[in-house]
Coordinates of C-alpha atoms in Angstrom, one line a residue:
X1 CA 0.0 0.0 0.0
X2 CA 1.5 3.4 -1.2
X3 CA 2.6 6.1 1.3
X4 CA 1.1 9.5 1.7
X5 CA 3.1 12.8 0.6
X6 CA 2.1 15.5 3.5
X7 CA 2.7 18.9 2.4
X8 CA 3.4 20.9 5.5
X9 CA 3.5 24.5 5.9
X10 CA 6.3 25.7 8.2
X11 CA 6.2 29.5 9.6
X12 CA 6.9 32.4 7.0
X13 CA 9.0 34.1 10.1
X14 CA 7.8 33.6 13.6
X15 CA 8.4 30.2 14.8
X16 CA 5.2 29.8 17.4
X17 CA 3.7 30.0 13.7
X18 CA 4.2 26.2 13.8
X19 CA 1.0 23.7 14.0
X20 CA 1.0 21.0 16.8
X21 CA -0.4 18.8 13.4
X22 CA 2.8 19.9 11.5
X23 CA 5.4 19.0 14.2
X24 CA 3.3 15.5 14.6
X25 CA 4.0 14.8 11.0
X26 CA 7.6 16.0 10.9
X27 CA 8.1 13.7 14.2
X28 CA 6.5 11.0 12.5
X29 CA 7.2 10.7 8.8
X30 CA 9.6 8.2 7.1
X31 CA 11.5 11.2 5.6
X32 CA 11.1 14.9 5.1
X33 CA 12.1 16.6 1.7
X34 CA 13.0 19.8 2.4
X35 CA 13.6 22.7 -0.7
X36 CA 16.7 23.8 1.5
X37 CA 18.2 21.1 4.0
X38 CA 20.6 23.3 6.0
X39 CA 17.5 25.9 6.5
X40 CA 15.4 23.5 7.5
X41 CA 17.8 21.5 10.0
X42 CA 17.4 24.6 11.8
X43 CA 13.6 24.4 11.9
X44 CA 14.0 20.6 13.4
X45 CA 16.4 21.3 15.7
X46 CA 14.5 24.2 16.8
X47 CA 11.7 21.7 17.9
X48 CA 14.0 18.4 18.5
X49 CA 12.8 16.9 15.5
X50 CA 15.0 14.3 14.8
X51 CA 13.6 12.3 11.4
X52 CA 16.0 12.5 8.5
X53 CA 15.7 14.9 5.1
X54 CA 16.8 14.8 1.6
X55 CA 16.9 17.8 -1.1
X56 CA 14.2 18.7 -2.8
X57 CA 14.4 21.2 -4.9
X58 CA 13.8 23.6 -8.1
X59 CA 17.5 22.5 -9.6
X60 CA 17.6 18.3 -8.7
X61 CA 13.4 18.0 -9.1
X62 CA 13.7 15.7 -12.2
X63 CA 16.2 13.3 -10.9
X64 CA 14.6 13.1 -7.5
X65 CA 11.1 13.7 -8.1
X66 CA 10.7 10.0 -9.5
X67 CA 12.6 8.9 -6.9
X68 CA 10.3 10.6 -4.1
X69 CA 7.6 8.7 -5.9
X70 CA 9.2 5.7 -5.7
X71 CA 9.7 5.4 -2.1
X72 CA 6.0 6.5 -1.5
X73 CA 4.5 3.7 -3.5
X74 CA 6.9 1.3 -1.4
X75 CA 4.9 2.7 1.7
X76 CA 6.9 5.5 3.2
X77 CA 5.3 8.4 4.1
X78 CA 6.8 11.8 3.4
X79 CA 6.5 15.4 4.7
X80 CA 7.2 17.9 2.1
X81 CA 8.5 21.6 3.2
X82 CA 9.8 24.3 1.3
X83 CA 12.1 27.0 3.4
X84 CA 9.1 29.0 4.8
X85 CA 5.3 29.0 4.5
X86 CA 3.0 26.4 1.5
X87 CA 4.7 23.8 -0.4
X88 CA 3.9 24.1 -3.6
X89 CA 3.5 27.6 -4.4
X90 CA 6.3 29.5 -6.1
X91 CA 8.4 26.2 -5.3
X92 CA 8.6 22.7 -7.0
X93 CA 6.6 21.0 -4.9
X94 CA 4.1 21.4 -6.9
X95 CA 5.8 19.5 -9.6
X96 CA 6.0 16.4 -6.9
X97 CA 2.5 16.6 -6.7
X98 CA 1.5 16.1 -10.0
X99 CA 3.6 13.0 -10.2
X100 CA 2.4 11.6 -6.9
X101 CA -1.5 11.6 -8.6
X102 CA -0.1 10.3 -11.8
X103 CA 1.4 7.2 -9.9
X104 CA -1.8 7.2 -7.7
X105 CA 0.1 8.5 -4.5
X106 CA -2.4 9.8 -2.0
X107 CA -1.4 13.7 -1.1
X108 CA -3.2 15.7 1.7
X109 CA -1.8 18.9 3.3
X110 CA -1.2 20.1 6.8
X111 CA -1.8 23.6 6.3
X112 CA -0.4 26.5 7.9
X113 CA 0.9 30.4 6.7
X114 CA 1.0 31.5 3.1
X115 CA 3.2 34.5 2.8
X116 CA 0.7 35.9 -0.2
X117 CA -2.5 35.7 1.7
X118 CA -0.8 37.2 4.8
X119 CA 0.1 40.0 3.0
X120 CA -3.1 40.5 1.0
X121 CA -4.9 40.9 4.7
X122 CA -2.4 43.1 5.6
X123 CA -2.8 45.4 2.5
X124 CA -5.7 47.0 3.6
X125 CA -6.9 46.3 0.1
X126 CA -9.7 44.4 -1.5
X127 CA -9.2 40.9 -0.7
X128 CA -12.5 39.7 -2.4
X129 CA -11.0 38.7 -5.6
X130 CA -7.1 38.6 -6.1
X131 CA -4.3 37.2 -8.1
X132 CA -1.3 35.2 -7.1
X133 CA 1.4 36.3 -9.5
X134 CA 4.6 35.2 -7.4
X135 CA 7.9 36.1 -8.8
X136 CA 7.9 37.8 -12.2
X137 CA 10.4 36.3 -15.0
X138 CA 13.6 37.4 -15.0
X139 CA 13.8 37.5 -18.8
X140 CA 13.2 40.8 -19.8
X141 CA 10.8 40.0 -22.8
X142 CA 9.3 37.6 -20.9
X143 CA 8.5 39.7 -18.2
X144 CA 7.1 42.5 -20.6
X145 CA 5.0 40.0 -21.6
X146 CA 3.2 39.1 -18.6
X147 CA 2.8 42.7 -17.3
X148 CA 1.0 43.3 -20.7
X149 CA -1.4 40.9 -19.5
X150 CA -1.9 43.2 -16.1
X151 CA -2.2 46.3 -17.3
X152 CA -6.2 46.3 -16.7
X153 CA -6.5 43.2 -14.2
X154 CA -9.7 44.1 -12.4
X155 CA -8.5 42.3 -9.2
X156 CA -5.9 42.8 -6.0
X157 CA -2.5 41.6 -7.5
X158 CA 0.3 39.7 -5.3
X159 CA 3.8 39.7 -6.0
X160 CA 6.7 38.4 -4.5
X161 CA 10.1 40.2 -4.7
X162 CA 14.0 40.1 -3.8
X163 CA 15.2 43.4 -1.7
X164 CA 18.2 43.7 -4.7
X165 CA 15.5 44.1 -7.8
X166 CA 12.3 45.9 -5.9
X167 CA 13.4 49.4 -7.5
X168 CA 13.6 48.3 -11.3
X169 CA 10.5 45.9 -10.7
X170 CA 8.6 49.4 -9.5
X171 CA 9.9 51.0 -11.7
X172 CA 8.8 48.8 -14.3
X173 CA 5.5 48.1 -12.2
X174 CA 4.7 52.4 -12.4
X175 CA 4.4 52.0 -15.9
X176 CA 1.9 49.5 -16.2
X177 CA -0.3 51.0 -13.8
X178 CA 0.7 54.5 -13.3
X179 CA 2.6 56.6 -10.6
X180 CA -1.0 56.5 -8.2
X181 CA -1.8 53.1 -8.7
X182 CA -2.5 52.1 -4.6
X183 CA -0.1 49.5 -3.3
X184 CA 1.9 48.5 -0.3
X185 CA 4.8 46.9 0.3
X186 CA 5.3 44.4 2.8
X187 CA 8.3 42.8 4.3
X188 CA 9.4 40.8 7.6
X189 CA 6.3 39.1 8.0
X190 CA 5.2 37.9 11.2
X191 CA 8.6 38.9 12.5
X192 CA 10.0 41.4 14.9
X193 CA 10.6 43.7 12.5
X194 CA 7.1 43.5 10.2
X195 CA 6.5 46.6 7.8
X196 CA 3.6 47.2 5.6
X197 CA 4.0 50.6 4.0
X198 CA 0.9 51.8 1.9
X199 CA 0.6 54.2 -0.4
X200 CA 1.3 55.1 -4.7
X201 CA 3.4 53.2 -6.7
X202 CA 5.4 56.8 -7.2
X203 CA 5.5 57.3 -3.0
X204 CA 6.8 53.7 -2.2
X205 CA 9.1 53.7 -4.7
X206 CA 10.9 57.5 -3.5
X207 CA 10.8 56.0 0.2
X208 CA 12.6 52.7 -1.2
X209 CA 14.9 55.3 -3.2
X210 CA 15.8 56.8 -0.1
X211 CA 15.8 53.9 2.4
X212 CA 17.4 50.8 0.8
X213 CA 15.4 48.1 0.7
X214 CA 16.1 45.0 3.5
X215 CA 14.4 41.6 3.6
X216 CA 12.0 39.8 1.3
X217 CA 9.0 41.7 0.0
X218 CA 5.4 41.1 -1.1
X219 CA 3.8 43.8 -3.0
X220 CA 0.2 44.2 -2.8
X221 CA -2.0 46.2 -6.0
X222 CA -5.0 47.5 -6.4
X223 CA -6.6 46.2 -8.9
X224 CA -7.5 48.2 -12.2
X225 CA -11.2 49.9 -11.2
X226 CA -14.2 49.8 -13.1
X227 CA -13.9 54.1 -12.8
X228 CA -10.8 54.0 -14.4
X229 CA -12.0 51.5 -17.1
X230 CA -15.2 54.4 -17.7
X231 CA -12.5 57.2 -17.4
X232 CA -10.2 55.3 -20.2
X233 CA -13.3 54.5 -22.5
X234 CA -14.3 57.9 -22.6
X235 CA -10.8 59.2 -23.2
X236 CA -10.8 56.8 -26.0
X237 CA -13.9 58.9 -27.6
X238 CA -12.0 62.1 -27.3
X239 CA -10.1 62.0 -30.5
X240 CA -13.4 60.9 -32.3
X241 CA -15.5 63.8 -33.5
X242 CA -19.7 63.1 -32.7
X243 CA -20.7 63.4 -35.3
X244 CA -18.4 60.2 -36.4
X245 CA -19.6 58.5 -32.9
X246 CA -22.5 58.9 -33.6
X247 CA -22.2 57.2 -37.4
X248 CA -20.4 54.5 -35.8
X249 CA -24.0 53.5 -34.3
X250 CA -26.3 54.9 -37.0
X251 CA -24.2 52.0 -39.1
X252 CA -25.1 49.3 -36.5
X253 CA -28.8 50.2 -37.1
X254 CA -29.0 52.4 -34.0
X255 CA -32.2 54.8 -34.6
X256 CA -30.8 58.5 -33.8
X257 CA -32.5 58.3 -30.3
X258 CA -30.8 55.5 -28.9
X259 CA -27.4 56.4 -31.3
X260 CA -27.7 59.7 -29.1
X261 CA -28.1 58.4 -25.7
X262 CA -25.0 55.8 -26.2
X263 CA -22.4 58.4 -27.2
X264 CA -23.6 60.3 -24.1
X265 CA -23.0 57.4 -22.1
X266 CA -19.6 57.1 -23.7
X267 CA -18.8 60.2 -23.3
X268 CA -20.1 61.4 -19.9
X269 CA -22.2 63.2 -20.7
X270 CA -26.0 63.7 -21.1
X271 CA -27.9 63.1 -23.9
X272 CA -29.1 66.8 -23.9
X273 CA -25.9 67.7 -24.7
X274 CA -25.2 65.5 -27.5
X275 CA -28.9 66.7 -29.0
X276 CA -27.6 70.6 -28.3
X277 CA -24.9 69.7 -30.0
X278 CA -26.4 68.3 -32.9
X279 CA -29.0 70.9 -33.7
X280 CA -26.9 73.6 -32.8
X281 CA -27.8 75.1 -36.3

């Protein structure tokens, strides 16, 4: 009878973070495969924990990944960890986990802190829809690429950051969504020294500028607002004449009525207006 592959969250900073369910499973697993074995022999020594770990990680997951698998299905049981917070997310574990259902490996988690919802709570921004973006590519026109895709993203966008690129990924951030685009950065989660600093793009990015950035960051964004999306569509009507808006509905069949009221709905403006306009002669 196959194993079962526990993914365990560990704390994302302050160690009384742990679960009592956790620490059971670290105690009592066959093996623990850890993204980082020297930072998490600290962890286990931390709580006594004496099982024994292997490497697990982004650069050996091909080669041991199979090998994982292999031991499950011969009946150990394994407790997954990454260096801090969910296996699986921004990590390789969830490579594992794909090949543990392939091989019909039974996988449950033992959940725990998430650095990206942590942050999103902390924001003080909507946290009713969001999107986990993690770290952006480090290829240049890669990374283009998927900011293209933000540019109007309705909902709050998570990030995750290194201290030695947050300026150019700002910088680069401010011109996808503008110098007042709402934010906040936060760093030192859960630990002594927590910081979440709110404000513009253009603001965090001058305090950052000033005050070098320490520790690991997740950036928080407001998502692109339905206002803005109104502002930006009527914007988009201001090099048309109205007389050509309103021939760009009179084509579609539009009588002039309802022609009339929709280019004063583009616009902003009401239909009066539109009629003064038209019959000015």
């Amino acid at each position: 009878m196959a194993g079962t592959l526990y993914l365990c969250a560990t704390p994302i900073g302050n160690l009384d973070d742990m679960t009592l369910r956790v620490l059971k499973l670290l105690e009592t697993a066959d093996i623990i495969a850890a993204e980082d074995t020297r930072n998490t022999l600290k962890l286990l020594n931390h709580f006594e924990i004496k099982t024994p770990m292997t490497s697990y990680h982004e650069h050996n997951k091909a080669e041991k990944g199979p090998k994982l698998v292999e031991r499950l299905l011969a009946g150990e049981n394994i407790a997954l960890v990454t260096d801090a917070g969910m296996p699986g997310i921004s990590d390789p574990g969830a490579d594992l986990v794909k090949l543990c259902y392939e091989a019909g490996v039974p996988v449950t988690v033992a959940p725990g802190a998430s650095a990206a919802v942590v942050a999103l709570v902390l924001s003080g921004l909507d946290t009713r829809r969001f999107v986990f973006e993690g770290f952006l590519p480090m290829e240049k026109k890669e990374r283009r690429a998927v900011l293209s895709t933000l540019e109007k993203e309705h909902r709050t966008m998570i990030f995750y950051e290194a201290p030695h690129r947050l300026l150019d990924t700002l910088e680069e951030l401010e011109k996808i969504f503008g110098s007042d685009r709402e934010m906040a950065a936060i760093r030192e989660l859960t630990k002594k020294f927590e910081e979440v600093r709110r404000g513009t793009v253009a603001e965090i990015k001058a305090h950052f500028t000033a005050q070098p950035p320490k520790g690991e960051f997740v950036l928080v964004f407001a998502g692109y607002t339905l206002e803005q999306q109104r502002q930006a569509a009527q914007e988009s009507w201001e090099s048309v004449s109205i007389e050509e808006h309103m021939e760009h509905y009179l084509s579609q069949n539009y009588s002039e009525k309802d022609a009339m009221k929709q280019v004063a709905k583009d616009r902003g403006v009401s239909k009066r207006e539109i009629y003064s306009y038209l019959h000015k002669d």
